[in-house]
Amino acid sequence: MQLPKSFAVFGEFSQIMWETFLSIIVLLFAIFIRKILHRSIDRIAREMKIEPHYIRPVKTMITLFISIVAVTIVLAIFKIEGAVTGMLAGAGFLGIVVGFAAQNVLADVIAGILLYMDAPFKIGDWIEVAGEEGIVVDITLRSTRIKNFDGVFVSIPNRIAEGEVLKNKVRDGKLRINVEIGIDYDSDIGKAIKIAHRKVKEYDYVHNPEVTLTGFGESSINLKIFFWIDNPTMEKVLKAKTEITKGIKEEFNRNGIKIPFPHIELIKHES
């Protein structure tokens, strides 16, 4: 006995609705699992005091894995296993093509993983790398982004950040600053060193100052003043250099120590 055509249509419609319902359940469950795993990772990171940007790649990979599994299950529910097999085969071939075409991207990702493991800097650090200097504002698997002191955002590929000499100027929470100043050849060197050292010690945000003689210039005897500041920022560095240079100059003026300007001395030989 043949069923009416309307029953067949209703059966197909019911099957589609059931498959759609199951697919929605799978996707909602995938979202739920992703949130649970992300929250667990965040909790573990807080307990272990891990910087948030270090766990971002892990959360991204978890999201990608769950998404792939969920889509595969949905395709299977709609009975398109052939499409799943084709997608996997195509993904394998595409992976080979992309691997050759995007070697720099893959190198950046590998370097990004190495940076996460080595952790030579974190967000908020003041670094200098590849001729760029500034504050780290973001770290991804692809690049490291800094904001330089002109207010420009610079993106540095991770393969360069990982392969170049990198200076982290705030890793220990302090920074040594150098100020150079020249005095006249007729000046008392010992007196000048004492005055400069005493003046630098007057600034409460400075510690461990040193003053050394660095050599003889064309027009001056050169002194270098070293001192340390805590929790350095570019603003603090500029303030320290400005105030200390100005203070030493004024103190030299009061004590008769001249800071010469470049000049040339001409000697006439009489025949």
Backbone as a ProteinNet text record, in pm:
[ID]
protein_1_A
[PRIMARY]
MQLPKSFAVFGEFSQIMWETFLSIIVLLFAIFIRKILHRSIDRIAREMKIEPHYIRPVKTMITLFISIVAVTIVLAIFKIEGAVTGMLAGAGFLGIVVGFAAQNVLADVIAGILLYMDAPFKIGDWIEVAGEEGIVVDITLRSTRIKNFDGVFVSIPNRIAEGEVLKNKVRDGKLRINVEIGIDYDSDIGKAIKIAHRKVKEYDYVHNPEVTLTGFGESSINLKIFFWIDNPTMEKVLKAKTEITKGIKEEFNRNGIKIPFPHIELIKHES
[TERTIARY]
85.8	0	89.2	65.6	147.3	89.3	176.1	131.6	107.5	11.3	-11.5	115.6	126	245.1	262.6	152.6	160	229.8	208.1	274.3	425.6	467.3	611.2	675.3	605.9	658.2	668.9	562.4	564.4	679.4	702.5	811.9	947.3	967.8	1094.3	1111.1	999.7	1004.1	1038.2	975.9	1002.5	1148.8	1203.1	1342.8	1435.6	1406	1487.2	1479.4	1357.1	1340.5	1417.3	1412.1	1484.2	1634.9	1683.7	1826.9	1868.9	1781.4	1810.7	1814.2	1718.3	1713.3	1841.2	1881.4	2003.5	2126.5	2130.4	2243.5	2251.4	2134.3	2131.9	2181	2136.6	2181.7	2333.4	2387.9	2533.1	2606.3	2559	2625.7	2617.2	2498	2483.9	2573.8	2582.1	2668.9	2815.4	2853.6	2990.9	3022.6	2926.3	2946.1	2959.7	2873.3	2877.9	3014.4	3063.1	3191.9	3304.7	3297.3	3401.3	3406.5	3289.8	3285.6	3339.9	3302	3350.9	3502.6	3558.1	3703.2	3775.1	3720.9	3783.1	3784.2	3673	3667.6	3765.2	3777.3	3871.9	4015.1	4046.5	4181	4206.9	4107.3	4122.9	4147.4	4073.5	4089.9	4229.5	4274.2	4408.3	4514.6	4494.7	4591.6	4599.5	4483.1	4483.2	4553.9	4526	4588.1	4739.1	4784	4927.1	4993.8	4910.9	4960.3	5027.6	4957.3	5005.2	4944.2	5026.9	4978.1	4869.1	4761.6	4648.5	4688.7	4785.3	4817.8	4888.1	4941.6	5006.8	4906.1	4785.7	4686.5	4595.2	4606.4	4520.5	4536.2	4658.8	4670.9	4607.2	4617.2	4556.5	4405	4346.4	4201.4	4159	4242.5	4212.7	4214.8	4314.7	4324.9	4209.9	4169	4055.2	3927.7	3907.2	3789.8	3791.1	3908.2	3918.6	3889.5	3944.9	3924.4	3776.4	3713.4	3571.9	3485.6	3518.6	3441	3449.8	3570.9	3588.6	3509	3516.9	3442.6	3292	3243.3	3099.3	3050.6	3123.9	3083.9	3085.3	3184	3191.9	3070.9	3030.7	2914.3	2786.6	2774	2654.7	2645	2757.4	2755.9	2717.7	2764.3	2728.9	2580.6	2523.4	2380.1	2297.2	2339.6	2266.3	2304.1	2380.9	2415.1	2488.7	2586.9	2672.4	2816.4	2835.3	2969	3066.9	3013.7	3101.9	3162.1	3081.8	3133	3240.2	3220.5	3320.5	3452.6	3443.1	3565	3632.5	3550.4	3606.2	3671.4	3607.4	3664.9	3799.1	3807.9	3933.3	4043.5	4007	4105.9	4149	4049	4080.9	4164.3	4135.2	4212.6	4357.8	4377.7	4515.8	4592.1	4527.9	4594	4614.2	4509.9	4520.4	4630	4644.8	4749.9	4887.5	4907.9	5037.9	5062.3	4959.8	4973.6	5000.9	4920.1	4936	5072.5	5118.6	5248.8	5360.6	5354.1	5456.3	5434.2	5307.7	5277	5289	5283.4	5281	5390.1	5511.1	5621.2	5649.5	5640.8	5666.8	5562.8	5436.8	5330.2	5356.1	5392	5420.2	5541.4	5642.3	5761.1	5723.7	5631.3	5586.1	5512.4	5427.6	5350.6	5443.6	5540.8	5636.5	5716.2	5760.8	5834.6	5746.3	5616.4	5523.3	5510.3	5506.4	5500.3	5626.7	5742.8	5869.4	5871.7	5815.7	5810.5	5720.9	5608.6	5519.3	5589.1	5668.9	5738	5853	5928.5	6045.9	6007.8	5902.2	5849.2	5956.3	6024.7	6124.5	6062.8	5933.1	5863.9	5715.5	5642.9	5498.5	5433.6	5302.6	5230.5	5257.7	5291.7	5325	5473.5	5555.2	5700.6	5752.8	5863.6	5932.9	6046.7	6034.4	6134.9	6194.8	6309	6374	6414	6363	6391.6	6377	6465.5	6460.2	6456.3	6528	6533	6411.6	6318.5	6197.8	6201.2	6145.5	6144.1	6009	5952.4	5823.2	5765.6	5636.5	5565.5	5486.1	5499.1	5426.5	5277.4	5194.1	5049.9	4973.8	5035.5	4967.1	5069.4	5044.9	5129.1	5036.2	5050.6	4970.9	5065.6	5007.1	5091.1	5157.9	5101.9	5153.8	5253.8	5230.1	5315.1	5313.6	5411.3	5418.7	5394.4	5302.9	5267.3	5311.5	5381.3	5427.3	5379	5372.4	5342	5467.9	5526.4	5651	5623.5	5730.7	5715.4	5673.9	5647.9	5583.1	5433.5	5386.4	5244.6	5204.4	5303.5	5276.3	5275.2	5175.3	5167.6	5249.2	5337.7	5427.4	5403.6	5383.9	5365.4	5494.1	5553.1	5678.9	5651.2	5679	5658.8	5736.5	5675.5	5737.4	5868.9	5885.5	6013.2	6127.7	6096.3	6197.8	6216.9	6106.2	6115.4	6189.6	6173.5	6237.7	6383.9	6413.4	6546.4	6643.5	6592.7	6679.2	6721.6	6828.1	6866.1	6755.5	6706.6	6593.4	6634.4	6602.7	6632	6501.4	6488.4	6374.3	6423.8	6381.2	6437.8	6373.3	6268.6	6199.2	6183.5	6254.9	6238.3	6261.7	6363.4	6395	6325	6241.1	6170.7	6255	6372.9	6457.6	6540.2	6592.2	6668.2	6780.4	6899.6	7011.3	7011.8	7027.1	7026.8	7165	7208	7337.8	7317.3	7391.4	7393	7538.7	7571.4	7707.8	7717.1	7829.8	7852	8002	8039.2	8180.2	8216	8338.2	8385.1	8512	8538.9	8655.5	8785.8	8889.4	9018	9084	9047.1	9105.2	9031.2	8921.9	8841.4	8907.6	8870.9	8917.8	8831.2	8890.4	8813.8	8753.9	8836.1	8787.1	8670.5	8680.5	8572.8	8446	8460.6	8344.9	8274.2	8352.2	8293.4	8216.2	8272.8	8206.2	8076.6	8081.1	7961.6	7849.7	7886	7785.4	7725.4	7811.6	7763.5	7670.2	7708.2	7626.2	7491.8	7493.1	7369.5	7271.6	7322.7	7235.3	7170.1	7240.8	7187.2	7071.9	7054.9	6947.2	6809.4	6804.6	6675.9	6631.4	6515.2	6472.4	6433.4	6406.4	6368.5	6490	6609.5	6733.4	6808.5	6872.2	6957.3	7082.1	7182.9	7312.3	7377.6	7390.2	7454.8	7606.6	7664.2	7808.7	7848.5	7967.6	8021.1	8161.6	8186.6	8317.6	8372.6	8504.1	8571.8	8580.5	8528.2	8523.8	8630.2	8692.4	8796.3	8810.7	8897	8926.2	8863.6	8777.7	8716.3	8797.5	8750.5	8821.3	8823	8715.7	8707.7	8678.4	8665.5	8624.8	8677	8677.9	8698.8	8559.6	8536.5	8400.9	8374.1	8261.1	8214.3	8085.8	8065.9	7940.5	7879.1	7752.5	7679.3	7583.8	7594.9	7506.1	7415.1	7290.8	7199.6	7084.5	7015.4	6906.3	6773.4	6666.8	6531.2	6445.7	6345.1	6256.2	6132.7	6075.6	5954.3	5963	6062.1	6087.7	5980.7	5953.1	5872.2	5946.9	5907.9	5974.5	5956.6	5840	5815.8	5911.2	5930.9	6022.5	6166.3	6204.9	6342.1	6367.4	6274.5	6290.9	6293.2	6207.7	6205.4	6337.9	6388.9	6514.9	6630.4	6641.8	6751.4	6744.5	6623.9	6607.4	6642	6583.8	6605	6750.4	6813	6950	7050.4	7032.1	7121.5	7112.4	6989.8	6969.3	7029.9	7007.6	7059.6	7211.8	7278	7425.1	7479.9	7415.2	7459.4	7453	7344	7330.5	7433.2	7459	7555.8	7697.7	7730.7	7861.4	7877.6	7772.3	7779	7809.2	7746.3	7767	7907.9	7971.5	8105	8216.6	8183.2	8285.9	8340.5	8264.9	8309.2	8239.3	8320.2	8265.2	8237.9	8130	8097.9	8127.8	8236.9	8280.1	8196.7	8199	8139.3	8253.4	8224.8	8331.5	8401.1	8533.8	8608.7	8739.7	8800	8927.8	9030.9	9144.7	9251.3	9352.9	9377.5	9471.8	9603.1	9712.9	9845.9	9925.4	9975.6	10053.1	10202.4	10273.3	10417.4	10487.6	10572	10648.5	10776.2	10804.9	10929.6	11041
-119.6	0	124.4	212.4	333.2	446.4	511.3	622.7	746.3	826.9	951.7	1035.5	1111.1	1193.8	1294.3	1342.7	1441.5	1383.8	1249.8	1185.3	1179.9	1152	1147.1	1283.2	1386.8	1523.1	1557.8	1519.6	1548.6	1475.3	1350.2	1272.9	1336.6	1382.8	1449.6	1578	1653.3	1777.9	1750.8	1645.2	1608.7	1569	1495.5	1453.7	1574.9	1670.2	1792.6	1871.3	1881.1	1954.2	1885.8	1750.8	1676.1	1695.8	1689.5	1710	1852.6	1948.3	2088.8	2106.2	2043.6	2050.9	1992.6	1873.6	1812.3	1900.7	1963	2049.3	2169	2227.4	2341.8	2298.6	2178.2	2126.1	2108.5	2055.1	2034.1	2167.6	2268	2398.6	2466.4	2457.1	2516.7	2446	2314.1	2237.8	2276.2	2296.9	2337.4	2474.4	2566.7	2699	2687.5	2601.4	2580.6	2524.4	2422.4	2360.3	2462.5	2542.3	2644.5	2742.6	2788.8	2882.9	2819.4	2694.2	2624.1	2612.8	2571.1	2554.6	2689	2792.7	2925.2	2976.1	2956.9	3001	2922.6	2793	2709.7	2757.2	2787.3	2836.2	2970.5	3058.6	3189.6	3172.2	3078.9	3055.9	3001.5	2905.7	2849.4	2956.9	3042.2	3149.4	3247.2	3279.5	3369.7	3305	3176.8	3107.4	3096	3075.5	3060.7	3193.6	3302.4	3438.1	3445.5	3387.9	3391	3512.4	3585.5	3702.9	3661.4	3741.5	3704	3676.2	3753	3734.8	3602	3537.6	3408.8	3296.8	3310	3203.3	3227.1	3343.7	3373.6	3271.4	3232.6	3131.9	2998.5	2959.1	2833.4	2839.3	2951	2965.8	2968.9	3030.6	3034.5	2894.5	2815.2	2678.7	2591.2	2610.2	2534.1	2568.4	2698	2741.8	2682.4	2683.5	2628.6	2479.2	2407.1	2262	2229	2296.3	2270.8	2304.4	2411.7	2451.1	2345.2	2293.3	2190.4	2065	2023.6	1903.9	1925.7	2043.1	2071.5	2071.7	2136	2140.6	2000.9	1919.9	1782.5	1701.8	1716.8	1643.4	1689.6	1820.8	1874.3	1820.3	1816.3	1760.4	1613.8	1540.3	1398.1	1381	1470.3	1462.6	1477.7	1567.2	1589	1486.3	1381.9	1269.8	1315	1398.2	1438.4	1403.6	1273.6	1226.6	1244.9	1232	1251.1	1389.1	1486.9	1623.4	1636.8	1564.5	1568.2	1512.1	1392.6	1331.2	1422.2	1481.9	1573.4	1694.3	1746.3	1862.4	1827.8	1707.8	1669	1649.4	1584.6	1564.6	1698.9	1785.1	1917.4	1998.6	1985.3	2060.1	2015.1	1880.9	1831.8	1890	1889.7	1947.1	2096.9	2164	2308.7	2341.9	2256.8	2280.8	2278.1	2186.9	2180.6	2306.9	2350.2	2471.1	2593	2607.2	2722	2718.8	2596.6	2584.3	2644.4	2624.1	2681.5	2830.9	2870.3	3010.2	3102.2	3046.7	3132.4	3092.4	3077.1	3036.4	3141.6	3269.9	3377.2	3376.4	3350.4	3345.7	3231.7	3114.6	3000.6	3027.2	3094.2	3129.6	3225	3317.9	3412.1	3338.7	3242.1	3167.5	3085.2	3017	2938.1	3029.6	3144	3240.5	3295.1	3313.4	3360.6	3261.2	3131.6	3029.1	3032.2	3049.5	3057.1	3180.1	3291.7	3412.5	3390.5	3321.1	3292.3	3203.7	3107.5	3016.4	3086.2	3167	3233	3355.9	3426.7	3544.4	3649.6	3701.6	3805.8	3942.3	3956.1	4081.2	4051.6	4150.3	4137.2	4268.8	4268.6	4391	4498	4617.6	4727.9	4749.4	4652.3	4668.3	4765.6	4829.6	4921.5	4842.2	4817.3	4736.4	4810.8	4760.3	4809.8	4687.9	4681.1	4566.6	4608.7	4558.1	4583	4732.1	4811.4	4954.8	5031.7	4964.7	5029.9	5026.3	5130.8	5142.3	5194.6	5131.6	5177.5	5082.7	5100.2	5022.1	4910.8	4788.5	4674.8	4689.6	4689	4703.7	4574.9	4483.6	4357.4	4255	4128.5	4018.4	3911.2	3879.9	3774.2	3668.1	3559.1	3456.8	3507.6	3610.8	3661.7	3774.8	3863.7	3981.6	4037.2	4124.4	4200.3	4346.2	4409.3	4548.2	4640.9	4746.6	4844.9	4984	5071.3	5212.2	5290.7	5352	5423.9	5559.1	5633.5	5756.3	5876.5	5851.4	5951.4	5924.4	5822.8	5789	5701.6	5644.5	5561.1	5413.5	5339.4	5195.9	5120.1	5034.9	4959.2	4810.3	4736.4	4591.5	4523.5	4442.6	4374.5	4225.5	4165.9	4020.5	3943.9	3840.5	3767	3700.6	3664.6	3603.5	3703.4	3833	3937.5	3965.5	3975.9	4002.8	3891.5	3767.4	3654.9	3638.5	3682	3660.5	3774.2	3895.2	4012.2	4027.2	4108.1	4144.9	4232.2	4193.7	4262.6	4318.7	4444.4	4508.8	4536.9	4480.6	4510.2	4606.2	4731.4	4834.2	4842.6	4763.3	4771.6	4634.5	4535.9	4398.7	4390.6	4462.9	4459.8	4570.6	4648.7	4755.9	4878.9	4886.2	5004.5	5022	5143.1	5174.5	5270.4	5242.8	5334.5	5437.3	5562.8	5673.5	5738.1	5779.5	5845.7	5989.3	6079.8	6219.8	6261	6312.1	6354.4	6507	6555	6699.2	6726.4	6833.9	6868.7	6992.8	6993	7110.3	7164.3	7290.3	7357.3	7291	7296	7236	7302.8	7427	7497.2	7468.7	7392.7	7366	7261.3	7265	7165.7	7040.1	6933.2	6812.3	6749.8	6737.4	6677.5	6755.2	6886.7	6971.2	6952.9	6947.2	6932.2	6798.7	6692.3	6560.6	6560.7	6622.5	6628.9	6707.9	6821.5	6906	6831.5	6765	6692.7	6578.6	6506.1	6394	6442.3	6550.1	6604.1	6652.6	6715.4	6769.6	6657.8	6551.1	6441.5	6375.5	6364.3	6300.5	6379.9	6506	6588	6543.1	6471.4	6431.7	6298.8	6300.8	6184.2	6064	6084.7	5972.3	5905.9	5951.3	5898.4	5822.2	5710.5	5640.4	5584.7	5558.9	5505.9	5588.6	5720.3	5801.5	5781.8	5793.8	5787.7	5892.9	5948.8	6045.9	6001.2	5986.4	5940	6030.4	6029.4	6100.3	6004.8	6045.7	5954.9	5984	6103.3	6129.2	6277	6303.4	6440.3	6466.9	6567	6606.4	6714.3	6759.7	6863.1	6995.4	7019.6	7148.6	7133	7010.1	6992.2	6861.2	6856.3	6730.2	6674	6551.8	6496.3	6413.4	6443.5	6368.7	6295.3	6179	6105.9	6078.6	6117.1	6097	5979.9	5876.8	5760.1	5766.6	5730.5	5718.1	5626.7	5574.2	5480.1	5542.6	5504.4	5542.4	5416.1	5415.9	5300.5	5316.8	5202.9	5199.9	5299	5281.4	5382.4	5388.6	5509.2	5536.7	5644.3	5664.5	5767.2	5904.6	5930.1	6059.3	6079.8	5975	5984.8	6005.4	5936.7	5949.9	6092.3	6145.5	6281.8	6383.6	6362.6	6453.6	6449.3	6328	6313.9	6377.9	6351.6	6409.1	6561.8	6614.9	6760.6	6826.6	6776.5	6839.5	6828.9	6712.2	6692.2	6770	6771.1	6849.9	6998.5	7046.5	7187.3	7217.4	7126.6	7148.7	7151.7	7060.8	7057.7	7182.4	7225	7347.1	7467.8	7482.3	7595.5	7587.7	7465.7	7448.6	7478.4	7438.6	7471.8	7622.3	7690.4	7835.7	7904.6	7855.3	7915.9	7891.7	7786.7	7752.2	7782.2	7859.5	7903.1	7793.8	7685.8	7579.8	7601.1	7624.8	7659.2	7534.7	7544.4	7442.4	7505.1	7465.6	7533.7	7497.2	7585.5	7555.9	7519.1	7443.1	7403.2	7525.4	7522.3	7632.2	7580.2	7660.5	7626	7731.2	7684.6	7776.2	7785.9	7908.2	7930.8	7982	7920.9	7961.9	8010.6	8131.4	8188.9	8175.2	8113.5	8097	8208.2	8280.4	8389.8	8336.6	8373.9	8329.8	8429.3
0	0	0	-94.1	-108.5	-24.3	56.1	140.5	55.7	97.3	24	19.2	-88.5	-107.1	5.6	64	171.2	294.4	317.8	431.2	410.2	285.9	253.8	272.9	226.7	242.7	390.3	467.8	611.6	680.6	637.3	695.6	668.1	543.9	510.1	590.4	602.3	678.8	825.9	882.1	1021.7	1040.1	941.3	949.1	946.8	859.8	851.5	981.6	1037.8	1163.4	1276.1	1277	1380.5	1367	1243.9	1219.9	1256.6	1223.4	1258.8	1409.9	1477.8	1624.2	1685.9	1636	1687.1	1660.4	1542.9	1507.7	1602	1634	1726.4	1864	1907.8	2037.3	2038.1	1929.5	1919.9	1926.8	1853.1	1851.7	1987.8	2051.1	2184.6	2285.3	2273.6	2363.2	2340.5	2214.5	2182.4	2244.1	2233.9	2294.3	2445.4	2505.6	2650.7	2693.5	2621.6	2653.5	2638.9	2533.5	2512.7	2629.3	2674.6	2787	2914.3	2938.2	3058	3055.5	2940.8	2929.2	2941.3	2878.7	2888.1	3031.7	3102.2	3242	3328.2	3300.2	3376	3351.6	3226.8	3193.7	3261.3	3259.8	3325.7	3475.6	3537.8	3681.3	3712.7	3632.2	3652.9	3632.5	3531.6	3505	3622.2	3681	3797.4	3915.7	3939.2	4052.3	4036	3911	3884.1	3848.8	3851.6	3822	3684.4	3586	3448.1	3378.4	3302.3	3230	3130.3	3117.1	3030.1	2885.6	2830.9	2689.9	2663.9	2769	2750	2723.6	2776.7	2761.1	2640.8	2577.6	2463.5	2350	2310.6	2203.6	2240.9	2368	2411.8	2394.3	2434.5	2421.5	2274.7	2190.6	2047.2	1986.8	2022.9	1969.9	2019.2	2145.7	2198.6	2121.5	2097.2	2021	1880.7	1815.9	1681.3	1680.1	1776.6	1782.5	1804.8	1900.9	1930.4	1808.8	1738.8	1620.5	1511.7	1488.6	1385.6	1421	1547.8	1591.8	1577	1617.6	1610.8	1466.2	1376.4	1235.1	1175	1209.5	1158.8	1203.1	1330.1	1380.9	1311.1	1289.7	1221.8	1080	1009.7	874.1	874.7	975.8	987.1	1016.6	1098.6	1130.6	1004.5	914.9	789.8	682.6	725.9	638.8	513.4	534.1	421.1	456	490.5	525.5	411.4	288.7	172.6	170.6	210.8	215.6	321.6	436	542.8	493.4	424.3	372.4	270.5	184.1	83.9	147	253.7	322.5	384.8	446.9	510.2	406.3	292.9	187	128.4	105.1	51.3	147.7	278.4	378.5	378.5	357.4	353	235	116.8	-1.2	15.1	65.4	84.9	185.1	288.6	387.3	324.6	227.7	160.3	78.2	6.1	-75.9	11	118.4	207.8	276.1	308.2	374	291.1	159.1	71.4	50.2	45.2	12.8	133.3	252.6	372.1	470.6	420.9	508.5	615.2	576.8	674.8	786.4	748.4	849.5	947.4	893.9	980.5	1068	1010.6	1089.5	1202	1172.7	1276.1	1387.6	1350.8	1450.9	1540.1	1476.9	1555.5	1648.4	1593.8	1676.7	1788.1	1758.2	1860.8	1975.2	1941.9	2045.9	2131.2	2065.5	2139.2	2230.8	2182.6	2266.3	2387.4	2367.8	2480.5	2583.7	2534.4	2625	2696.8	2624.4	2681.9	2764.7	2721.5	2791.3	2819.9	2715.9	2739.8	2771.8	2746.2	2778.1	2792.8	2845.6	2861.5	2821.8	2814.7	2779	2884.9	2837.2	2926.8	2942.4	2896.5	2906.8	2801.6	2836	2744.4	2680.9	2549.2	2482.1	2362.9	2319.3	2198.2	2115.8	1992	1905.6	1760	1675.7	1531.1	1499	1576.7	1552	1600	1663.8	1716.3	1868.3	1928.6	2073.8	2118.3	2220.8	2270.2	2372.9	2400.9	2501.2	2431.8	2482	2424.9	2457.3	2352.9	2373.6	2343.7	2266.8	2237	2187.8	2220.6	2174.2	2118.8	1990.6	1929.4	1873.7	1822.1	1761.1	1633.6	1573.3	1445.3	1462.7	1558.6	1570.6	1712	1737.2	1862	1827.3	1897.7	1865.4	1977.2	1937.6	2034.5	1993.5	2092	2067.1	2097.1	1991.9	2015.1	2079	2106.3	2184.1	2099.6	1971.5	1886.1	1875.6	1948.6	1946.3	1829.6	1758.1	1641.3	1682.9	1636.2	1664.1	1560	1606.2	1518.3	1540.3	1430.4	1436.4	1390.1	1477.6	1447.4	1433.2	1315.9	1300.4	1406.6	1459.3	1570	1532.4	1405.6	1365.4	1379.1	1366.1	1384.5	1533.2	1606.9	1751	1823.7	1775.2	1841.5	1795.8	1671.3	1616.8	1637.8	1665.4	1682.2	1828.9	1847.8	1984.7	2042.9	2159.9	2221.4	2357.4	2380.1	2508	2581.4	2700.4	2787	2895.1	2887.2	2973.1	3110.5	3132.1	3261.4	3326.1	3278.8	3329.1	3479.8	3528.8	3672	3750.8	3682.6	3752	3778.3	3714.8	3730.4	3603.5	3585.1	3464.2	3498.3	3440	3458.5	3345.9	3385.6	3289.3	3289.2	3171.6	3156.8	3109.8	3171.7	3129	3109.9	2992.3	2964.3	2969.1	3021.2	3030.5	3020.5	2954.3	2936.8	3017.4	3074.4	3149.1	3084	3112.4	3053	3100	3014	3047.6	3168.3	3196.4	3310.8	3441.3	3434.5	3554.1	3643.1	3771.8	3869	3852.8	3800.4	3768.8	3896	4000.3	4124.9	4182.9	4180.1	4232.3	4150.3	4018.2	3930	3955.9	3975.2	4001.3	4133.3	4236.9	4367.8	4358.9	4288.6	4276.1	4203.1	4092.1	4013.9	4096.3	4168.6	4249.8	4360	4427.6	4535.9	4482.4	4365.5	4309	4271	4210.6	4168.2	4289.5	4399.8	4519.3	4581.4	4541.2	4597.5	4546.9	4435.5	4377.4	4439.9	4504.9	4583.1	4497.6	4369.1	4283.6	4218.3	4253.2	4197	4304.8	4267.1	4363.8	4294.3	4378.2	4332.9	4221.5	4242.7	4137.4	4134.8	4016.6	3998	3895.5	3914.9	3819.2	3782.6	3651.9	3607.4	3497.7	3486.5	3378	3259.5	3144.1	3029.2	2923.8	2928.2	2828.2	2797.2	2701.1	2659.9	2523.9	2519.8	2393.6	2325.3	2210.6	2136	2211.5	2287.4	2357.7	2505.8	2555.5	2695	2751.4	2884.7	2956.3	2983.2	2942.8	2944.3	3069.7	3132.3	3248.3	3212	3272.1	3253.5	3389.7	3402.8	3528.1	3509.7	3594.3	3592.7	3715.5	3697.4	3812	3773.4	3874.4	3853.4	3894.8	3823.3	3864.4	3868.4	3955.4	3968.5	3880.6	3842.6	3760.3	3643.6	3557.5	3453.5	3345.1	3303.5	3184.7	3106.9	2981.1	2902.5	2965.8	3022.7	3088	3205.5	3286.3	3400.6	3354.8	3247	3196.2	3147.9	3069.4	3017.5	3131.8	3231.1	3345.8	3420.6	3445.4	3519.1	3444	3314	3235.2	3233.4	3216.2	3209.4	3342.1	3451.5	3582	3626.9	3605.8	3653.8	3569.3	3438.9	3352.7	3387.7	3405.4	3441.5	3578.5	3674.6	3809.5	3813.5	3740.8	3738.1	3670.5	3562.3	3492.3	3585.5	3657.8	3749.7	3862.4	3912.8	4020.3	3970.6	3850.8	3792.2	3776.5	3734.7	3718.5	3851.2	3960.4	4091.2	4143.8	4096.5	4146.1	4045.7	3942.9	3848.6	3758.1	3737.9	3646.3	3512.4	3409.9	3279.2	3195.3	3119.3	3019.7	2883.8	2819.1	2697.7	2575.8	2478.2	2349	2253.9	2149.7	2057.3	1997	1995.6	1937.1	1879.9	1796.7	1733.2	1771.8	1815.6	1855.6	1741.8	1693.3	1585.3	1641.9	1602	1647.3	1527.5	1538.1	1427.5	1457.9	1368.1	1384.4	1309.2	1381.5	1318.7	1260.3	1136.4	1072.6	1099.9
[MASK]
+++++++++++++++++++++++++++++++++++++++++++++++++++++++++++++++++++++++++++++++++++++++++++++++++++++++++++++++++++++++++++++++++++++++++++++++++++++++++++++++++++++++++++++++++++++++++++++++++++++++++++++++++++++++++++++++++++++++++++++++++++++++++++++++++++++++++++++++

